[in-house]
GROMACS .gro file of C-alpha atoms in nm:
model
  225
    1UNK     CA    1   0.931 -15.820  -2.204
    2UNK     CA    2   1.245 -16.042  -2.196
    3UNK     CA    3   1.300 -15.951  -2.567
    4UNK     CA    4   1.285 -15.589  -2.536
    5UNK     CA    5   1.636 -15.624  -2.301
    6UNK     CA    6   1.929 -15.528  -2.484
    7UNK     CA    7   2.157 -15.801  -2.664
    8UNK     CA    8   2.373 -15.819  -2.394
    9UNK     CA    9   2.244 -15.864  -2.041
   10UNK     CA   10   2.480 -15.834  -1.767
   11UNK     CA   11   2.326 -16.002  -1.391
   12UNK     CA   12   2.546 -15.844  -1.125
   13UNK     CA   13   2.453 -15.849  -0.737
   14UNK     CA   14   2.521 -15.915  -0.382
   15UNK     CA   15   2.709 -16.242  -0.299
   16UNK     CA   16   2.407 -16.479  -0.185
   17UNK     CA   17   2.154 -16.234  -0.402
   18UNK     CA   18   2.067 -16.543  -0.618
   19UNK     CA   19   2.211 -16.403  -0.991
   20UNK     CA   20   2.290 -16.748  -1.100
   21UNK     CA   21   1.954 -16.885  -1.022
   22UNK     CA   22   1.840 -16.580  -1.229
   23UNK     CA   23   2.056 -16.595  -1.480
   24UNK     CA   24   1.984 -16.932  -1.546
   25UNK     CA   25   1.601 -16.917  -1.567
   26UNK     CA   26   1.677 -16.541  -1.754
   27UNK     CA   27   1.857 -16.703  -2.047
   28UNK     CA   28   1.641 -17.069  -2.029
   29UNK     CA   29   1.312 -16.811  -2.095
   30UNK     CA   30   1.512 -16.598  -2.360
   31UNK     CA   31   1.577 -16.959  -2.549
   32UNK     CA   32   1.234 -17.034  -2.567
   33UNK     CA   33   1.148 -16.691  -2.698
   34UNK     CA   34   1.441 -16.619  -3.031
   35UNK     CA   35   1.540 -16.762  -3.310
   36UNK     CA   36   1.921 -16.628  -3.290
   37UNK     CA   37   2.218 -16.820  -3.086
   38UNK     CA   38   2.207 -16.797  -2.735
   39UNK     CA   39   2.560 -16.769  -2.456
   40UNK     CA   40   2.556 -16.782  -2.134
   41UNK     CA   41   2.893 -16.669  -1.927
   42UNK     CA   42   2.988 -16.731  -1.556
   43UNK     CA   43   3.236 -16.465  -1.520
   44UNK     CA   44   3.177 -16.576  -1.126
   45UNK     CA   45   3.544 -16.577  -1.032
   46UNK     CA   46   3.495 -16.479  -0.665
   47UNK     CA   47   3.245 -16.784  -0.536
   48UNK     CA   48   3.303 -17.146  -0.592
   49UNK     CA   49   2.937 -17.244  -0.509
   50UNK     CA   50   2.599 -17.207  -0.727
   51UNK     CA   51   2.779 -17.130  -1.042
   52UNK     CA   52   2.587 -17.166  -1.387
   53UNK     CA   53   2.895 -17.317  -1.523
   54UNK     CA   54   2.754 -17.616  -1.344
   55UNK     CA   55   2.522 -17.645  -1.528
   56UNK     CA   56   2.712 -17.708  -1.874
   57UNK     CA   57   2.542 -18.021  -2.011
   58UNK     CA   58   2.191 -17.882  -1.948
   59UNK     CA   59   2.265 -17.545  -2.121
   60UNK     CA   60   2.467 -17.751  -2.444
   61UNK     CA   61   2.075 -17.971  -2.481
   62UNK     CA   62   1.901 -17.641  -2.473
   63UNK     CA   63   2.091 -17.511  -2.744
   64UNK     CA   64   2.291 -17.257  -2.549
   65UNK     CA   65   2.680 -17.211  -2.588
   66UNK     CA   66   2.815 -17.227  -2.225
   67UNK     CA   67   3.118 -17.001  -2.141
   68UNK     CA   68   3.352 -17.026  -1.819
   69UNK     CA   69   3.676 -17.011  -1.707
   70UNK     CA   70   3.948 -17.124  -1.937
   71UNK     CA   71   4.110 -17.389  -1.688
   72UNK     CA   72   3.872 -17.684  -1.657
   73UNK     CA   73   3.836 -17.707  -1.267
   74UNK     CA   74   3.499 -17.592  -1.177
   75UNK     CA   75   3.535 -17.653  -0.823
   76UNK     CA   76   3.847 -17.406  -0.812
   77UNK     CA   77   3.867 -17.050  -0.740
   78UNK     CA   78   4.047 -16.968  -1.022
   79UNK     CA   79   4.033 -16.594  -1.161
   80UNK     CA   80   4.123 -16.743  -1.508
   81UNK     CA   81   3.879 -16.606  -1.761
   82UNK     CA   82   3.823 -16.793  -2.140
   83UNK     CA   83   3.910 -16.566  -2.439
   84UNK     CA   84   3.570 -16.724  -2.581
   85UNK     CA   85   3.340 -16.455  -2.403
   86UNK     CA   86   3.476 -16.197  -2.608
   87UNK     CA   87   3.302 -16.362  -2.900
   88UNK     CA   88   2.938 -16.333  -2.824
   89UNK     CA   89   3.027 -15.939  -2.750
   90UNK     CA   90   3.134 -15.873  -3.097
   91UNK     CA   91   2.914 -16.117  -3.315
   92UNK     CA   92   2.576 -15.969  -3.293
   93UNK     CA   93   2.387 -16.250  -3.395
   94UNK     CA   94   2.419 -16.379  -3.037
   95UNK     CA   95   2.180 -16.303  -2.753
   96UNK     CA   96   2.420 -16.296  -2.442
   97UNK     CA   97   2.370 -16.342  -2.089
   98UNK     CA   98   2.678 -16.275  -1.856
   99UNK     CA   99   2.640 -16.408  -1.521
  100UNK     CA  100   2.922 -16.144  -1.342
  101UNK     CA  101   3.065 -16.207  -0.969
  102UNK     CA  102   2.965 -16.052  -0.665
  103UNK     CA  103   3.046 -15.698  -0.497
  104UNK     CA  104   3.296 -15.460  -0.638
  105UNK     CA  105   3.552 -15.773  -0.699
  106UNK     CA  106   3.346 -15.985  -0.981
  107UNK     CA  107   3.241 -15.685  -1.113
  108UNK     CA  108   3.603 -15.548  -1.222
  109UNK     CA  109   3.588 -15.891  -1.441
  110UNK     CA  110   3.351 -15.764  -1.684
  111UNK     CA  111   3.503 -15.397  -1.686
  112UNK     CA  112   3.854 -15.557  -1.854
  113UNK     CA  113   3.588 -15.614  -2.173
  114UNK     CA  114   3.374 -15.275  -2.106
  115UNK     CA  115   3.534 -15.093  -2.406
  116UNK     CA  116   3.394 -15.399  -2.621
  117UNK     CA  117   3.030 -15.341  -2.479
  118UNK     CA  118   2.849 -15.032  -2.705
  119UNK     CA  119   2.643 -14.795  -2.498
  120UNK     CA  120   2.318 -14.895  -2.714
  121UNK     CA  121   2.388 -15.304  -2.702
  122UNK     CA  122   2.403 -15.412  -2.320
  123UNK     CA  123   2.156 -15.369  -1.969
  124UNK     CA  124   2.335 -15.472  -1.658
  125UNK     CA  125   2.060 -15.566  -1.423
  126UNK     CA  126   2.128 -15.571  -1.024
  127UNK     CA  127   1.987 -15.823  -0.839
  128UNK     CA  128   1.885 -15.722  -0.485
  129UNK     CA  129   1.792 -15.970  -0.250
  130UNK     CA  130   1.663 -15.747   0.053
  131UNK     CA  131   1.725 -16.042   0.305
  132UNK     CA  132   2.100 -16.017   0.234
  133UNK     CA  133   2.289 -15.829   0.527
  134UNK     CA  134   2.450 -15.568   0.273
  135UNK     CA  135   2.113 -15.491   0.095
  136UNK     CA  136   1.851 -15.463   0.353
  137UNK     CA  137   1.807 -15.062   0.321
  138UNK     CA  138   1.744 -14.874   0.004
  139UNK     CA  139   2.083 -14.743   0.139
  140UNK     CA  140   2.296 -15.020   0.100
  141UNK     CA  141   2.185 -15.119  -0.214
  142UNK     CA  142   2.243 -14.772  -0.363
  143UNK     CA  143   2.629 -14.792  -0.243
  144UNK     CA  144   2.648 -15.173  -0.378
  145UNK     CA  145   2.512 -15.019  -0.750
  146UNK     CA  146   2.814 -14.747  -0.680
  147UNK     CA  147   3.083 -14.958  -0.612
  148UNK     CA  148   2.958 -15.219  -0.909
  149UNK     CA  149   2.902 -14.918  -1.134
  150UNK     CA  150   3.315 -14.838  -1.073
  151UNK     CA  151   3.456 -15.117  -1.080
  152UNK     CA  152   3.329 -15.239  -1.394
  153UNK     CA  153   3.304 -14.882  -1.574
  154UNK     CA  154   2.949 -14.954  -1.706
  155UNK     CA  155   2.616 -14.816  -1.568
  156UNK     CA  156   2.302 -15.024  -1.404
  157UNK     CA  157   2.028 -15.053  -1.586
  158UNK     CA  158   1.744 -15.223  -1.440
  159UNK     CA  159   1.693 -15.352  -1.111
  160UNK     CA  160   1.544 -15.682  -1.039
  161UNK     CA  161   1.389 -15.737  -0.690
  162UNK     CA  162   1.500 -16.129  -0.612
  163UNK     CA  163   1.422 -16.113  -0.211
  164UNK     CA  164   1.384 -16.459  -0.112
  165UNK     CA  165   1.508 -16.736   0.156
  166UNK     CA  166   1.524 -16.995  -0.121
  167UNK     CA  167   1.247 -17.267  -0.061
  168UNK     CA  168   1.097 -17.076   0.248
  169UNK     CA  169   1.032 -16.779   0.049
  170UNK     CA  170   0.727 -16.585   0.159
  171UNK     CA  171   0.505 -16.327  -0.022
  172UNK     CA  172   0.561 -16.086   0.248
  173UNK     CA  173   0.968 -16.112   0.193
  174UNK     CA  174   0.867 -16.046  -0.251
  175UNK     CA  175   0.702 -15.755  -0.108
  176UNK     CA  176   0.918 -15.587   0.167
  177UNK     CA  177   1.201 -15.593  -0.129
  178UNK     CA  178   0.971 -15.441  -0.357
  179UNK     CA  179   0.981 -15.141  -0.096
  180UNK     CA  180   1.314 -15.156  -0.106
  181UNK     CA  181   1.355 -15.161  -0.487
  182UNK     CA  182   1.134 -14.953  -0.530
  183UNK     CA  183   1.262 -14.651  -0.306
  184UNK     CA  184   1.595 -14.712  -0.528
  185UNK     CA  185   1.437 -14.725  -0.871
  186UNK     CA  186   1.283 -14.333  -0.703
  187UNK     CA  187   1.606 -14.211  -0.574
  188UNK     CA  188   1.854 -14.336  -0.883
  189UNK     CA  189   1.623 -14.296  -1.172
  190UNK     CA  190   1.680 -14.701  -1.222
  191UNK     CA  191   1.356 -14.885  -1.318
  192UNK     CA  192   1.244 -15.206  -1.187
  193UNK     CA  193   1.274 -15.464  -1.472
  194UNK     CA  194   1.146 -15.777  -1.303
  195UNK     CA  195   1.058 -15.924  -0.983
  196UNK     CA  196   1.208 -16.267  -0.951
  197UNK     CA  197   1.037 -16.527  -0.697
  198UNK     CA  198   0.989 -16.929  -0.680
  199UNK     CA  199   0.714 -17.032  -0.916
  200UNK     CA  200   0.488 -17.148  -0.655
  201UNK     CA  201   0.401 -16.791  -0.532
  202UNK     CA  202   0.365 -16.634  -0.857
  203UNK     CA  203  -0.036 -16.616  -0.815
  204UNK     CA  204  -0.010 -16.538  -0.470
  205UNK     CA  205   0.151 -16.162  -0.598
  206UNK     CA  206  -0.032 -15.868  -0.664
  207UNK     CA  207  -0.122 -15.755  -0.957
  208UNK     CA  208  -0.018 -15.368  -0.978
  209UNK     CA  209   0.396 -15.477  -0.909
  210UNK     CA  210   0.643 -15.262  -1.099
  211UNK     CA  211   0.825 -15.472  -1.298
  212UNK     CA  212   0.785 -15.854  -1.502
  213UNK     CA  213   0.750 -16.116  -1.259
  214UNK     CA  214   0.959 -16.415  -1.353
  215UNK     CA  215   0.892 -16.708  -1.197
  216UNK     CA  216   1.192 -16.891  -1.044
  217UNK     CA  217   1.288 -17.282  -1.119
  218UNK     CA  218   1.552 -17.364  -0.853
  219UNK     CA  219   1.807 -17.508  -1.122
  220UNK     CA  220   2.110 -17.429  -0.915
  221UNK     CA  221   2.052 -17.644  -0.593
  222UNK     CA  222   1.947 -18.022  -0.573
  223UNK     CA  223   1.588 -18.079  -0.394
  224UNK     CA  224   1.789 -18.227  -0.062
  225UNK     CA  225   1.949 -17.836  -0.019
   0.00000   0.00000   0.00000
């Protein structure tokens, strides 16, 4: 259950594994579902495209505090990061939701605040999108969670099979990532914590998956993409 997940939820993942599209249905459910405040962060300083942060206004009407860089030019790749996501880290009555760049490069932004982040308060979830040239083997996703796991000094938590191809998205693609996830939830003692796919399919999955299946709104790209 989506409540159950520490305060502070760090998304991390492949470039292209679709963590702002989680994030942003993540934190849209987790409004719906508590009382307390609500942040969301784009700590995304490595891609200019499909970045929560574009999604400001629609996040402010929800009732969620929007964080991102501190230079207001959203379609710059600027590694300039806003003082302000410090404060949902130390104010616990905030539920927090930190959308973090790709690879071993976005992931060294949130390790400048990991001495802020108690052991017990935070799960950093790592989406895997098994369609994504660097994740396709149980293999490369293990060395991804490695190389995230250094460069941001903080340990994965949950894994959260996302394998799609956006709007043509098939069962059998949920499925071969669940094999995939699944093999490296076995091999690194990481549980599956959700399986993300379009909203449309959700009936179409079996029943017996490992993990909560969160249905997927596509609020990061327009219906013409």
């Amino acid at each position: 259950m989506i409540t159950n997940d520490k305060r502070i939820r760090i998304i991390t993942g492949h470039y292209g594994s679709g963590k702002s599209e989680f994030s942003m249905n993540y934190v849209t459910k987790l409004r719906s579902l508590v009382s307390n405040k609500v942040a969301l962060s784009d700590l995304d300083v490595v891609n200019v495209y499909f970045r929560t942060r574009e999604k400001k206004d629609l996040l402010r009407s929800l009732d969620i505090l929007p964080i991102d860089s501190s230079i207001n030019a959203p379609t710059l790749d600027l590694p300039a990061v806003s003082a302000e996501v410090m404060t949902p880290m130390n104010d616990k009555s905030y539920e927090y939701v930190v959308d973090v760049g790709g690879d071993n490069v976005g992931a060294r932004v949130i390790g400048r605040f990991s001495e802020l982040i108690e052991d017990t308060d935070y799960d950093m979830f790592c989406i895997v999108n098994a369609n994504r040239e660097q994740t396709q083997t149980p293999e490369g996703v293990i060395e991804h969670i490695k190389t995230i796991e250094k460069a941001s000094r903080l340990k994965v938590t949950g894994l959260v099979n996302n394998t799609h191809l956006i709007r043509s998205t098939t069962v059998e693609d949920i499925l071969k990532g669940q094999e995939i996830v699944r093999e490296v939830s076995r091999t690194c003692d990481i549980p599956i914590r959700y399986v993300a796919c379009l909203e449309t399919l959700v009936d179409q999955l079996p029943e017996d998956l490992e993990g909560e299946i969160m249905p997927i709104k596509l609020y990061m790209r327009e219906d013409w993409m």
